């Protein structure tokens, strides 16, 4: 995707290489995100404080969202 200015890279999650759910590509752009939407309005405050990030497929642009749970 030419609109993203970061370098796409392979990503491993729990020892497994991630592939895009839409096109099976394996290079992604990483972005931090916030869950300040109506979706989180009814959730517990401890969940909504977790940091989140998105991995955007370099080929098709599909956005994979993840919550980074604080330990």
Short mmCIF file of N, CA and C in Angstrom, two decimals:
data_model
loop_
_atom_site.label_atom_id
_atom_site.label_comp_id
_atom_site.label_asym_id
_atom_site.label_seq_id
_atom_site.Cartn_x
_atom_site.Cartn_y
_atom_site.Cartn_z
N UNK A 1 0.85 -1.18 0.00
CA UNK A 1 0.00 0.00 0.00
C UNK A 1 0.89 1.23 0.00
N UNK A 2 0.77 2.07 -0.96
CA UNK A 2 1.65 3.22 -1.09
C UNK A 2 1.31 4.35 -0.14
N UNK A 3 0.13 4.36 0.48
CA UNK A 3 -0.25 5.45 1.38
C UNK A 3 0.46 5.36 2.73
N UNK A 4 0.91 4.18 3.12
CA UNK A 4 1.57 3.99 4.41
C UNK A 4 3.07 4.22 4.25
N UNK A 5 3.63 5.01 5.15
CA UNK A 5 5.02 5.41 5.01
C UNK A 5 5.99 4.57 5.82
N UNK A 6 5.49 3.52 6.48
CA UNK A 6 6.37 2.64 7.24
C UNK A 6 6.79 1.47 6.36
N UNK A 7 7.82 0.78 6.80
CA UNK A 7 8.29 -0.41 6.10
C UNK A 7 7.44 -1.62 6.54
N UNK A 8 6.86 -2.32 5.61
CA UNK A 8 6.09 -3.52 5.94
C UNK A 8 7.05 -4.62 6.37
N UNK A 9 6.61 -5.41 7.36
CA UNK A 9 7.47 -6.49 7.85
C UNK A 9 6.65 -7.70 8.26
N UNK A 10 7.32 -8.84 8.34
CA UNK A 10 6.69 -10.06 8.81
C UNK A 10 6.45 -9.94 10.31
N UNK A 11 5.39 -10.60 10.80
CA UNK A 11 5.03 -10.53 12.21
C UNK A 11 4.79 -11.94 12.73
N UNK A 12 5.32 -12.21 13.94
CA UNK A 12 5.04 -13.48 14.61
C UNK A 12 4.21 -13.21 15.85
N UNK A 13 3.20 -14.04 16.06
CA UNK A 13 2.36 -13.94 17.26
C UNK A 13 2.38 -15.32 17.91
N UNK A 14 2.89 -15.37 19.12
CA UNK A 14 3.03 -16.62 19.87
C UNK A 14 3.74 -17.68 19.04
N UNK A 15 4.82 -17.27 18.38
CA UNK A 15 5.65 -18.21 17.63
C UNK A 15 5.15 -18.61 16.26
N UNK A 16 4.04 -18.03 15.82
CA UNK A 16 3.48 -18.36 14.50
C UNK A 16 3.49 -17.12 13.61
N UNK A 17 3.93 -17.29 12.38
CA UNK A 17 3.96 -16.17 11.43
C UNK A 17 2.54 -15.82 10.99
N UNK A 18 2.19 -14.55 11.13
CA UNK A 18 0.85 -14.08 10.78
C UNK A 18 0.70 -13.97 9.27
N UNK A 19 -0.46 -14.40 8.77
CA UNK A 19 -0.84 -14.21 7.38
C UNK A 19 -2.16 -13.46 7.36
N UNK A 20 -2.32 -12.59 6.39
CA UNK A 20 -3.55 -11.82 6.26
C UNK A 20 -4.75 -12.75 6.10
N UNK A 21 -5.82 -12.44 6.81
CA UNK A 21 -7.04 -13.24 6.74
C UNK A 21 -7.75 -13.13 5.40
N UNK A 22 -7.47 -12.08 4.65
CA UNK A 22 -8.15 -11.87 3.37
C UNK A 22 -7.35 -12.40 2.19
N UNK A 23 -6.03 -12.13 2.17
CA UNK A 23 -5.26 -12.47 0.96
C UNK A 23 -4.05 -13.37 1.24
N UNK A 24 -3.82 -13.75 2.50
CA UNK A 24 -2.72 -14.64 2.91
C UNK A 24 -1.33 -14.03 2.75
N UNK A 25 -1.25 -12.72 2.54
CA UNK A 25 0.05 -12.05 2.46
C UNK A 25 0.68 -12.03 3.86
N UNK A 26 1.99 -11.85 3.94
CA UNK A 26 2.65 -11.95 5.25
C UNK A 26 3.51 -10.74 5.62
N UNK A 27 3.20 -9.57 5.07
CA UNK A 27 3.91 -8.35 5.44
C UNK A 27 2.90 -7.29 5.88
N UNK A 28 3.19 -6.65 7.02
CA UNK A 28 2.23 -5.75 7.65
C UNK A 28 2.88 -4.45 8.12
N UNK A 29 2.06 -3.41 8.18
CA UNK A 29 2.43 -2.13 8.78
C UNK A 29 1.79 -2.10 10.16
N UNK A 30 2.53 -1.67 11.18
CA UNK A 30 2.03 -1.64 12.56
C UNK A 30 1.62 -0.21 12.93
N UNK A 31 0.46 -0.09 13.61
CA UNK A 31 -0.04 1.19 14.11
C UNK A 31 -0.62 1.00 15.50
N UNK A 32 -0.37 1.95 16.40
CA UNK A 32 -1.04 1.94 17.70
C UNK A 32 -2.46 2.43 17.49
N UNK A 33 -3.36 2.00 18.38
CA UNK A 33 -4.75 2.43 18.26
C UNK A 33 -5.37 2.61 19.65
N UNK A 34 -6.50 3.28 19.68
CA UNK A 34 -7.26 3.48 20.91
C UNK A 34 -8.65 2.90 20.70
N UNK A 35 -9.23 2.35 21.76
CA UNK A 35 -10.55 1.77 21.67
C UNK A 35 -11.59 2.70 22.29
N UNK A 36 -11.56 3.98 21.93
CA UNK A 36 -12.47 4.98 22.46
C UNK A 36 -13.70 5.11 21.56
N UNK A 37 -14.46 4.05 21.45
CA UNK A 37 -15.64 4.06 20.59
C UNK A 37 -16.85 3.58 21.37
N UNK A 38 -17.99 3.56 20.75
CA UNK A 38 -19.20 3.05 21.39
C UNK A 38 -19.04 1.58 21.75
N UNK A 39 -18.18 0.89 21.04
CA UNK A 39 -17.94 -0.53 21.31
C UNK A 39 -17.46 -0.75 22.75
N UNK A 40 -16.64 0.15 23.28
CA UNK A 40 -16.08 -0.03 24.62
C UNK A 40 -16.92 0.62 25.72
N UNK A 41 -18.00 1.26 25.38
CA UNK A 41 -18.78 1.99 26.38
C UNK A 41 -19.31 1.09 27.50
N UNK A 42 -19.70 -0.13 27.18
CA UNK A 42 -20.25 -1.02 28.19
C UNK A 42 -19.24 -1.98 28.79
N UNK A 43 -17.99 -1.83 28.43
CA UNK A 43 -16.97 -2.74 28.92
C UNK A 43 -16.35 -2.23 30.21
N UNK A 44 -15.71 -3.10 30.91
CA UNK A 44 -15.10 -2.72 32.19
C UNK A 44 -13.95 -1.74 31.95
N UNK A 45 -13.72 -0.82 32.88
CA UNK A 45 -12.64 0.16 32.70
C UNK A 45 -11.28 -0.48 32.53
N UNK A 46 -11.00 -1.60 33.19
CA UNK A 46 -9.69 -2.23 33.07
C UNK A 46 -9.43 -2.70 31.63
N UNK A 47 -10.47 -3.17 30.93
CA UNK A 47 -10.27 -3.61 29.54
C UNK A 47 -10.01 -2.41 28.64
N UNK A 48 -10.76 -1.34 28.82
CA UNK A 48 -10.64 -0.20 27.91
C UNK A 48 -9.33 0.56 28.08
N UNK A 49 -8.62 0.32 29.18
CA UNK A 49 -7.33 0.98 29.38
C UNK A 49 -6.19 0.26 28.69
N UNK A 50 -6.42 -0.95 28.19
CA UNK A 50 -5.37 -1.70 27.52
C UNK A 50 -4.96 -1.03 26.23
N UNK A 51 -3.68 -1.10 25.93
CA UNK A 51 -3.16 -0.55 24.69
C UNK A 51 -3.50 -1.50 23.55
N UNK A 52 -3.83 -0.96 22.41
CA UNK A 52 -4.13 -1.79 21.26
C UNK A 52 -3.27 -1.42 20.09
N UNK A 53 -3.21 -2.31 19.13
CA UNK A 53 -2.48 -2.01 17.91
C UNK A 53 -3.13 -2.72 16.73
N UNK A 54 -2.85 -2.20 15.56
CA UNK A 54 -3.37 -2.77 14.33
C UNK A 54 -2.21 -3.17 13.44
N UNK A 55 -2.40 -4.25 12.73
CA UNK A 55 -1.46 -4.67 11.69
C UNK A 55 -2.21 -4.57 10.38
N UNK A 56 -1.70 -3.76 9.47
CA UNK A 56 -2.37 -3.48 8.21
C UNK A 56 -1.64 -4.22 7.10
N UNK A 57 -2.36 -5.07 6.39
CA UNK A 57 -1.76 -5.86 5.31
C UNK A 57 -1.18 -4.95 4.23
N UNK A 58 0.05 -5.22 3.86
CA UNK A 58 0.73 -4.42 2.84
C UNK A 58 0.13 -4.63 1.45
N UNK A 59 -0.52 -5.75 1.22
CA UNK A 59 -1.07 -6.04 -0.11
C UNK A 59 -2.50 -5.51 -0.26
N UNK A 60 -3.41 -5.90 0.65
CA UNK A 60 -4.83 -5.56 0.44
C UNK A 60 -5.37 -4.49 1.39
N UNK A 61 -4.61 -4.17 2.47
CA UNK A 61 -5.04 -3.13 3.39
C UNK A 61 -5.96 -3.60 4.50
N UNK A 62 -6.23 -4.89 4.59
CA UNK A 62 -7.09 -5.41 5.66
C UNK A 62 -6.45 -5.10 7.01
N UNK A 63 -7.26 -4.64 7.96
CA UNK A 63 -6.76 -4.25 9.27
C UNK A 63 -7.04 -5.35 10.28
N UNK A 64 -5.97 -5.88 10.89
CA UNK A 64 -6.06 -6.89 11.94
C UNK A 64 -5.86 -6.16 13.26
N UNK A 65 -6.83 -6.22 14.17
CA UNK A 65 -6.75 -5.49 15.43
C UNK A 65 -6.40 -6.41 16.59
N UNK A 66 -5.55 -5.91 17.50
CA UNK A 66 -5.11 -6.68 18.66
C UNK A 66 -5.13 -5.82 19.90
N UNK A 67 -5.41 -6.45 21.03
CA UNK A 67 -5.33 -5.79 22.33
C UNK A 67 -4.08 -6.32 23.02
N UNK A 68 -3.23 -5.41 23.46
CA UNK A 68 -2.03 -5.81 24.21
C UNK A 68 -2.40 -5.79 25.68
N UNK A 69 -2.63 -6.94 26.24
CA UNK A 69 -3.08 -7.04 27.63
C UNK A 69 -1.91 -6.74 28.57
N UNK A 70 -2.16 -5.84 29.51
CA UNK A 70 -1.15 -5.51 30.50
C UNK A 70 -1.06 -6.60 31.55
N UNK A 71 0.14 -6.96 31.91
CA UNK A 71 0.35 -8.01 32.92
C UNK A 71 0.46 -7.42 34.30
#
